[in-house]
PDB file of C-alpha atoms in Angstrom:
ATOM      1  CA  UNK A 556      -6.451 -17.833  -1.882  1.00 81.00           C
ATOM      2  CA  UNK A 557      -4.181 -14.607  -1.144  1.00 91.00           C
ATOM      3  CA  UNK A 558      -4.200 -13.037   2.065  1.00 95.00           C
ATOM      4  CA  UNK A 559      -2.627  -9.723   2.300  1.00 97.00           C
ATOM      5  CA  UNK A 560      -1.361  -8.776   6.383  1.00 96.00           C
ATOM      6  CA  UNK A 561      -0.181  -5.318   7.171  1.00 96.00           C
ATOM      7  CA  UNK A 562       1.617  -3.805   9.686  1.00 96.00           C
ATOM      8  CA  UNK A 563       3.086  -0.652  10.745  1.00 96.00           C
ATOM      9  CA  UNK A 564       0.240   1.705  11.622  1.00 94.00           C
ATOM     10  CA  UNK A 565       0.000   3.657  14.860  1.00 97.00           C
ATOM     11  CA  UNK A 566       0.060   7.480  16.011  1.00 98.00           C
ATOM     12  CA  UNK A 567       2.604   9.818  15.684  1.00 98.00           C
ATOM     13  CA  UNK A 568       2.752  13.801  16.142  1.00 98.00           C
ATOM     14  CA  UNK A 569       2.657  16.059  13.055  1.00 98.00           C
ATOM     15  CA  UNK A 570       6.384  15.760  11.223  1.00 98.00           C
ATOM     16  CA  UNK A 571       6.550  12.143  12.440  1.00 98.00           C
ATOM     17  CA  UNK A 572       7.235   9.245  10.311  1.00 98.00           C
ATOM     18  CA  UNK A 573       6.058   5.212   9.782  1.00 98.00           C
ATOM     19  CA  UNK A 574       7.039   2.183   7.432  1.00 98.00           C
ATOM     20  CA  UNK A 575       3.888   0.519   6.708  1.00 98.00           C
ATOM     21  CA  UNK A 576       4.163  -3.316   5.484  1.00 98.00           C
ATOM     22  CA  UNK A 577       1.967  -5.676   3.693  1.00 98.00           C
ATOM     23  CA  UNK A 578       2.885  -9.110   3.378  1.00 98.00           C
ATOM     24  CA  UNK A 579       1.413 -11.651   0.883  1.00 97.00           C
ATOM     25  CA  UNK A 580       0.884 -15.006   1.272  1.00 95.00           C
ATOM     26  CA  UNK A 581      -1.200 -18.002   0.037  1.00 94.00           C
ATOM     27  CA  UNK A 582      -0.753 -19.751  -3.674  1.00 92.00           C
ATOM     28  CA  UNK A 583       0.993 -16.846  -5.881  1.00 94.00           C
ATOM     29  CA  UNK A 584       2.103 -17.332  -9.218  1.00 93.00           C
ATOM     30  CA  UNK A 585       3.409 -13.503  -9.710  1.00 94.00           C
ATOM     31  CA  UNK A 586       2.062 -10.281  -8.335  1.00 96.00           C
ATOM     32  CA  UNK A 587       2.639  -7.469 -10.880  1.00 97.00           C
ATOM     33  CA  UNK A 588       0.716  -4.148  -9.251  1.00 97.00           C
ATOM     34  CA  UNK A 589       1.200  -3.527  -5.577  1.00 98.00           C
ATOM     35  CA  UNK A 590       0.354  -0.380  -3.759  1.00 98.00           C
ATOM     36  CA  UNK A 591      -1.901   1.780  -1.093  1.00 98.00           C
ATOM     37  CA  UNK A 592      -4.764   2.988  -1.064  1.00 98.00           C
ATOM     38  CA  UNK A 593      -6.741   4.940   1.869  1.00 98.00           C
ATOM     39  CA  UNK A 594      -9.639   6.137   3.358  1.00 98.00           C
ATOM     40  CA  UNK A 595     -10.094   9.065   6.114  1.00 97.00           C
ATOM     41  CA  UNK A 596     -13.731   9.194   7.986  1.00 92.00           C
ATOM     42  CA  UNK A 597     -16.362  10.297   5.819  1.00 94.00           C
ATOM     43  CA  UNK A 598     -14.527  10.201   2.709  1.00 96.00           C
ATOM     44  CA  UNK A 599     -13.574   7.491  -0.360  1.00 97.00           C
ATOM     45  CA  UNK A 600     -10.772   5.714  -0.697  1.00 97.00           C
ATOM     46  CA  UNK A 601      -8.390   6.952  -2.384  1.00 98.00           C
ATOM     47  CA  UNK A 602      -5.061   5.871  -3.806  1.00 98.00           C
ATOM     48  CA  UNK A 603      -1.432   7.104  -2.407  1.00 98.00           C
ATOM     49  CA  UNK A 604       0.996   5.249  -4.296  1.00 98.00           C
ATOM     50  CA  UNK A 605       1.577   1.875  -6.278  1.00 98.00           C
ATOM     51  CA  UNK A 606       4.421   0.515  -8.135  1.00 98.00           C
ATOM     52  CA  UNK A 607       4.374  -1.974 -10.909  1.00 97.00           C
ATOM     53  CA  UNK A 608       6.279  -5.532 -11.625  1.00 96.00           C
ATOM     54  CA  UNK A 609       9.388  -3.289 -13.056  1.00 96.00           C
ATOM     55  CA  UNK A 610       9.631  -0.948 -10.078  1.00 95.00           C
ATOM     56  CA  UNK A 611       7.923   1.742 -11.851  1.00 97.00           C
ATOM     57  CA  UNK A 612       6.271   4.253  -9.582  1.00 98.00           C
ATOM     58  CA  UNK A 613       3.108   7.079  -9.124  1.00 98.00           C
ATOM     59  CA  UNK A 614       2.357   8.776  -6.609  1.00 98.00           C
ATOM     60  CA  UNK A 615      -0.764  10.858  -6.052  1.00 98.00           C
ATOM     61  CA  UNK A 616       0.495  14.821  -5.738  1.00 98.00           C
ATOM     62  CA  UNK A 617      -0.429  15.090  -2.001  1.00 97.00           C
ATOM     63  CA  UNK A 618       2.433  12.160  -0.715  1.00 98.00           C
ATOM     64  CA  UNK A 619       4.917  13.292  -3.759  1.00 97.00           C
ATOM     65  CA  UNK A 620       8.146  14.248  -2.093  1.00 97.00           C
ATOM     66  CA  UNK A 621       6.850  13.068   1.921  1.00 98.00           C
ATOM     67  CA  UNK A 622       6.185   9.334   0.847  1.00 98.00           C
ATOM     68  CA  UNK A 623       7.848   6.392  -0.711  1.00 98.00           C
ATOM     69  CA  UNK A 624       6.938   2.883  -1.691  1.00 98.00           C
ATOM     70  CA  UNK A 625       8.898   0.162  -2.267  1.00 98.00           C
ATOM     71  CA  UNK A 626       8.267  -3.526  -3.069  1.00 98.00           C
ATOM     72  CA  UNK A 627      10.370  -6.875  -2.479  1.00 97.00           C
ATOM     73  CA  UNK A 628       9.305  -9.046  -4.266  1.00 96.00           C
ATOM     74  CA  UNK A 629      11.497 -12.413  -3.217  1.00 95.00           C
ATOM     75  CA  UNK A 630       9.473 -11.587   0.415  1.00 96.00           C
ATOM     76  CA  UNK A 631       6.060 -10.527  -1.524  1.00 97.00           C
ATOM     77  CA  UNK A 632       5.833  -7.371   0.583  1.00 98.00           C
ATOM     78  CA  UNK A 633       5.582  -3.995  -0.403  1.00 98.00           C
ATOM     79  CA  UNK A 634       6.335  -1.195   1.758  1.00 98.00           C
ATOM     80  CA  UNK A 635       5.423   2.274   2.039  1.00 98.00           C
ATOM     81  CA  UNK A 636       7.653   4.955   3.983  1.00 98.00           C
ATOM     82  CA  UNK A 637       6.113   8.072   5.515  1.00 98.00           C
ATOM     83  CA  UNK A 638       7.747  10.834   6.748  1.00 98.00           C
ATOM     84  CA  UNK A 639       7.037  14.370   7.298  1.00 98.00           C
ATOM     85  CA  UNK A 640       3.191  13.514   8.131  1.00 98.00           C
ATOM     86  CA  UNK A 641       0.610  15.805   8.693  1.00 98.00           C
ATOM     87  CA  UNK A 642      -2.968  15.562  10.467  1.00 97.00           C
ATOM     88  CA  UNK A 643      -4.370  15.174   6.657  1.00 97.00           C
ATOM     89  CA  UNK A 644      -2.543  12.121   6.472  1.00 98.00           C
ATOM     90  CA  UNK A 645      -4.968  10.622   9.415  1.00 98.00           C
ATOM     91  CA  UNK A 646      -6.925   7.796   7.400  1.00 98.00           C
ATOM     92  CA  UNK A 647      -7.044   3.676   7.340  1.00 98.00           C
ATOM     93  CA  UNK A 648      -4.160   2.480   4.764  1.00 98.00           C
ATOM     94  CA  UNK A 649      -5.327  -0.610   2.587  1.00 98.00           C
ATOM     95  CA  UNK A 650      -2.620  -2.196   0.610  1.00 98.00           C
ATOM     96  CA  UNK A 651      -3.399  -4.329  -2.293  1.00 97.00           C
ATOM     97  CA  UNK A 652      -2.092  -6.537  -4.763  1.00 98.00           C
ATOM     98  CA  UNK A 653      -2.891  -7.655  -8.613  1.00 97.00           C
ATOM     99  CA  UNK A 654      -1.624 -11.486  -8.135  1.00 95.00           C
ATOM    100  CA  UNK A 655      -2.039 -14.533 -10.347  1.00 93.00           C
ATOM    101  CA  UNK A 656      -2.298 -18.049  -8.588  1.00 88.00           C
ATOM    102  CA  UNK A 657      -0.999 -19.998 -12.005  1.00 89.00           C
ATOM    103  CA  UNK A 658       0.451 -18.940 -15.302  1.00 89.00           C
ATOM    104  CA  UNK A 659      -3.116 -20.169 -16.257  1.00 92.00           C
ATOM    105  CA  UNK A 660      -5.303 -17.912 -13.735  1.00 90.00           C
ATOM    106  CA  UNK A 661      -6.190 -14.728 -14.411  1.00 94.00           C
ATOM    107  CA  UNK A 662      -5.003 -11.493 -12.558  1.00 94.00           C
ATOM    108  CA  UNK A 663      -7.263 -10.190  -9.415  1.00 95.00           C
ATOM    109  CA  UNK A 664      -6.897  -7.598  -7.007  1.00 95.00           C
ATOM    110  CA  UNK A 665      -6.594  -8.624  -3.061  1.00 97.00           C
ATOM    111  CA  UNK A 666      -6.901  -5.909  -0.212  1.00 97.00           C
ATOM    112  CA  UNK A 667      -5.202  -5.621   3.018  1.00 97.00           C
ATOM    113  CA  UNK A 668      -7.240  -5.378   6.438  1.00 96.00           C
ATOM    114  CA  UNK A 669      -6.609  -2.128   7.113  1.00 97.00           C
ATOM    115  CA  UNK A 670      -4.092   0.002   8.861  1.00 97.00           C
ATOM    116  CA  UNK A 671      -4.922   2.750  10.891  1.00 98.00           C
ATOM    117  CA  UNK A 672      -2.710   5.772  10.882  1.00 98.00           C
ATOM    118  CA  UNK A 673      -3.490   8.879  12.953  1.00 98.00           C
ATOM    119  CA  UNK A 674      -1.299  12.423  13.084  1.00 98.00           C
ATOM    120  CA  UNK A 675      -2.033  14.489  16.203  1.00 97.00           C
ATOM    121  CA  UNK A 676      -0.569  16.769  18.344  1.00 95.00           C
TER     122      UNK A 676
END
């Protein structure tokens, strides 16, 4: 079983900035996707970033330019830096991974717990 821990979350005043971490652990063969998702009160979750097994990158138009993600993979963590925040940014942040347990098992998706972010004055 992967279990995905993350850290970093807290409350900061509009133009502040947080690292967000999510660390991996359990049986892992390879982990090729890992990003973040989130979700703000009364609205889906939505995705902010991910970055592939090359170090390929996407992020969604509204982070481009404020956010960046990063990934090690030696640790199994991936990261994602925030700066310039705004109260639109206020939301839980779920990390996930696609991760393998063998070079036999098929790939599945795990989810973080849940970090909670808020941006207030």
């Amino acid at each position: 079983q992967v279990q995905l821990m993350e850290s970093g979350g807290g409350s900061v005043q509009p133009g502040g900035s947080l690292r967000l971490s999510c660390v991996a652990s359990g049986t892992i063969f390879a982990i090729t996707e890992m990003g973040w998702y989130r979700q703000a009160p009364g609205r889906e979750r939505e995705l902010v970033a991910d970055i592939n097994i090359q170090g390929g990158k996407y992020y969604r138009d509204f982070v481009k330019g404020r956010f960046t993600i990063s990934r090690d993979d030696l640790r199994k963590t991936v990261y994602l830096q925030m700066m310039s925040l705004k109260p639109e940014d206020t939301a839980v942040y779920f990390c996930y991974m696609r991760a393998a347990h063998s070079s036999y098992s098929s790939y599945d998706d795990y989810w973080g717990q849940g970090a909670q972010v808020t941006v207030s004055s």
